Short mmCIF file of C-alpha atoms in Angstrom, two decimals:
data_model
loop_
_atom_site.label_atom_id
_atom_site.label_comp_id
_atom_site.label_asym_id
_atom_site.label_seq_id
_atom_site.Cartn_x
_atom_site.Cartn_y
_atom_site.Cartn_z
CA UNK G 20 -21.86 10.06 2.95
CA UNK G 21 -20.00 7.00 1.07
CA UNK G 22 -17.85 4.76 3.01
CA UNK G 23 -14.79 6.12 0.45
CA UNK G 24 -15.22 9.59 1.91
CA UNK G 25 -16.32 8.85 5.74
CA UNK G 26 -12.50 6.95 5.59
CA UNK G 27 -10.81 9.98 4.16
CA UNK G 28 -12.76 12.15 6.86
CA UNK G 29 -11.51 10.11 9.27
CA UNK G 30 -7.97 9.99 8.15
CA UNK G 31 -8.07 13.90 7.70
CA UNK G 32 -8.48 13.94 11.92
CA UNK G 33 -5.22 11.40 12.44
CA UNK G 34 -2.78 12.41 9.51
CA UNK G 35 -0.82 15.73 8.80
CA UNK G 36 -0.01 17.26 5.61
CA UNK G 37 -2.94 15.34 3.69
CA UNK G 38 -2.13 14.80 -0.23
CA UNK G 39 -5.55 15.42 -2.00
CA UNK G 40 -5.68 15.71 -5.70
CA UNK G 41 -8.67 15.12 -8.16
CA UNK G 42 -8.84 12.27 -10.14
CA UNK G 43 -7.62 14.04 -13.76
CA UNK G 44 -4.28 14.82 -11.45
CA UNK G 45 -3.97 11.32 -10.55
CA UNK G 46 -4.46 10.18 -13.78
CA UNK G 47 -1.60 12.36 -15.16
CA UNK G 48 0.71 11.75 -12.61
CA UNK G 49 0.53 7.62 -12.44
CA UNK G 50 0.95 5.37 -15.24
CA UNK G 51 -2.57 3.20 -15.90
CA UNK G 52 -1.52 0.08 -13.40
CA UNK G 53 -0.44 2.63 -11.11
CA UNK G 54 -3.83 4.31 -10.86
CA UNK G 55 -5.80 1.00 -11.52
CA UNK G 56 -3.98 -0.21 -8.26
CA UNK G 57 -3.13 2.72 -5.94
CA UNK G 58 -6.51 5.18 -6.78
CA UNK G 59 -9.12 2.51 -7.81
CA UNK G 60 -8.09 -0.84 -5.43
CA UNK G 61 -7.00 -3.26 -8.12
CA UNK G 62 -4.34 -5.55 -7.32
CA UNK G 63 -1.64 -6.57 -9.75
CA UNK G 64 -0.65 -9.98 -10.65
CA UNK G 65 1.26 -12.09 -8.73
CA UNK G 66 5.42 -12.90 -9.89
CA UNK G 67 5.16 -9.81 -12.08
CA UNK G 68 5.82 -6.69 -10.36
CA UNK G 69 8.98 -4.42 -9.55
CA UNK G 70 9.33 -5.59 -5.94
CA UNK G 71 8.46 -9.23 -5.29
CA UNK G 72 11.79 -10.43 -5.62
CA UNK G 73 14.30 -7.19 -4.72
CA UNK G 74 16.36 -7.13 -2.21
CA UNK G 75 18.06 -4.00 -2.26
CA UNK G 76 18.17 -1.69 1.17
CA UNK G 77 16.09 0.88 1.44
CA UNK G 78 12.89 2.61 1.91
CA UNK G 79 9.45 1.87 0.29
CA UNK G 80 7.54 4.77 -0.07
CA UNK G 81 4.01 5.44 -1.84
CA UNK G 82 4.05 6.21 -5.33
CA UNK G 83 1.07 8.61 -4.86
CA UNK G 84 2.71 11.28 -2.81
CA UNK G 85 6.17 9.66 -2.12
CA UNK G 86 5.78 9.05 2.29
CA UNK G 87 7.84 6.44 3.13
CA UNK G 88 5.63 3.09 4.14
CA UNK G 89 7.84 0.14 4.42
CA UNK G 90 11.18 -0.70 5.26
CA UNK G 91 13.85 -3.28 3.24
CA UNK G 92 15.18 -4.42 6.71
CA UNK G 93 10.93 -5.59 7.78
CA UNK G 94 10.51 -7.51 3.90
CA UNK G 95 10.75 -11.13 3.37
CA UNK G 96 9.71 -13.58 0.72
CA UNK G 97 6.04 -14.76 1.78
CA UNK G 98 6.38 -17.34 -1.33
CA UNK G 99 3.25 -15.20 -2.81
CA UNK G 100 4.68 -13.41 -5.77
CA UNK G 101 4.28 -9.95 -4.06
CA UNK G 102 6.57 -7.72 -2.08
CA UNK G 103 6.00 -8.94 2.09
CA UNK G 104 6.81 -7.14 4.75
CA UNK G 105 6.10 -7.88 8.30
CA UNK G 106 5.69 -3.96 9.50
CA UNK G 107 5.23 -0.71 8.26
CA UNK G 108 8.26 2.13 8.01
CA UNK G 109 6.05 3.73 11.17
CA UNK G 110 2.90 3.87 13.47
CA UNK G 111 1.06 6.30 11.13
CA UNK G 112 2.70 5.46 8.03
CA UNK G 113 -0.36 3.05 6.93
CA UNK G 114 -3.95 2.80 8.10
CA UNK G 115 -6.24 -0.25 7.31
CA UNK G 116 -9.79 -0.92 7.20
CA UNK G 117 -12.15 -3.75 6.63
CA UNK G 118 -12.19 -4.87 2.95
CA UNK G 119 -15.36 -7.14 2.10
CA UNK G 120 -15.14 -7.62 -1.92
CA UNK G 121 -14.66 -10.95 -3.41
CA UNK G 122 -16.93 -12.96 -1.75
CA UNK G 123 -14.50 -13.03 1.84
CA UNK G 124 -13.35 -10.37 4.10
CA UNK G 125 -9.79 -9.21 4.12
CA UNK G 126 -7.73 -6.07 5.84
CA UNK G 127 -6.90 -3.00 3.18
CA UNK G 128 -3.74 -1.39 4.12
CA UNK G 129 -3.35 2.13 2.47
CA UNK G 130 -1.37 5.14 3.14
CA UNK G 131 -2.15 7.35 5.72
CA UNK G 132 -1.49 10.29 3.89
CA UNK G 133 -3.22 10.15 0.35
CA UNK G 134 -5.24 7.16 1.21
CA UNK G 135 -3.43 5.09 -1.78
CA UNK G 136 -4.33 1.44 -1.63
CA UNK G 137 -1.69 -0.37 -1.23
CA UNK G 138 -2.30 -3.98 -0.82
CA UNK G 139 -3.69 -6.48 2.14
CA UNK G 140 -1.79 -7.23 5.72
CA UNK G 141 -2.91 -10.86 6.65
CA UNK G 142 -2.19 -12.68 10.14
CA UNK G 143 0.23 -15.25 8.89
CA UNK G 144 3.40 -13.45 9.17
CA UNK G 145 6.79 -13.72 10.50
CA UNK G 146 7.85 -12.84 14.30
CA UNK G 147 8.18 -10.36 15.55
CA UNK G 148 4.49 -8.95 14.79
CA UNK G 149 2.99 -12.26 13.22
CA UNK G 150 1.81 -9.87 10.23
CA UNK G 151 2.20 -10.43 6.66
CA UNK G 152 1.99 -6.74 4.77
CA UNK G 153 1.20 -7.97 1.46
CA UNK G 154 1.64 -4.97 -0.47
CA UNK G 155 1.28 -4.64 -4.93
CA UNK G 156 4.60 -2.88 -6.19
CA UNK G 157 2.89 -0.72 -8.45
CA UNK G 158 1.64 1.04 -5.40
CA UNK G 159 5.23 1.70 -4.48
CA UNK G 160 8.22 3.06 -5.49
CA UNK G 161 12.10 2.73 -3.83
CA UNK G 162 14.68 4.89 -2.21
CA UNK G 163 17.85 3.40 -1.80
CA UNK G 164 19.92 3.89 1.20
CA UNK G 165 22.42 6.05 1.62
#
């Protein structure tokens, strides 16, 4: 069994309502940075996304099957040229796991639900959790509030 699908069998035992599609339905549904990002762990450059610099209120949510993963009230400009937030929208919104490509070894955050990578969450955040969510806005799409 691949690492890919031991995660995914693991995150079938914590998460509800799963969101599994095959990759032809991914490709249809997301636009080709979308899917080079979210489905196949690329990471867009930094200063050019949707997110880096808004500052609208709302709700973050995944762009792969639409669950809600950060909050505008937890973001804050990191200085890095991609969207920062210092906690995820809930416990079991996001799940992470060890991410060992390029030569150094970093934390993956994705969503808990369809398993959409979403970006890195490094120790060098603000209070109150110290984290820095460092999350590619092509993995993401916005709700305003209400």
């Amino acid at each position: 069994m691949s690492q890919r699908h031991r995660m995914v069998s693991e995150m079938d035992a914590k998460t509800k309502d799963k969101v599994e599609k095959s990759d032809a339905e991914w490709r249809q549904q997301l636009t080709p940075e979308q899917y080079k990002v979210a489905r196949q762990h690329g990471t867009e450059r930094a200063f050019t996304g949707e997110f880096w610099d808004h500052h609208e209120a709302g709700t973050y949510t995944c762009v792969c099957c639409g669950e809600p993963v950060f909050d505008s009230a937890t973001k804050f400009d990191s200085g890095t040229g991609w969207p920062s937030f210092y906690q995820p929208a809930g416990k079991e919104a996001v799940e992470t796991q060890t991410d060992r490509g390029f030569f150094m070894t970093r934390t993956e955050v994705h969503c808990a639900r369809c398993a959409a990578h979403l970006g890195h969450v490094f120790p060098d955040g603000p209070e109150p959790t110290g984290q820095r969510y460092c999350i590619n806005s092509a993995a993401l799409d916005f709700e305003p509030k209400k």
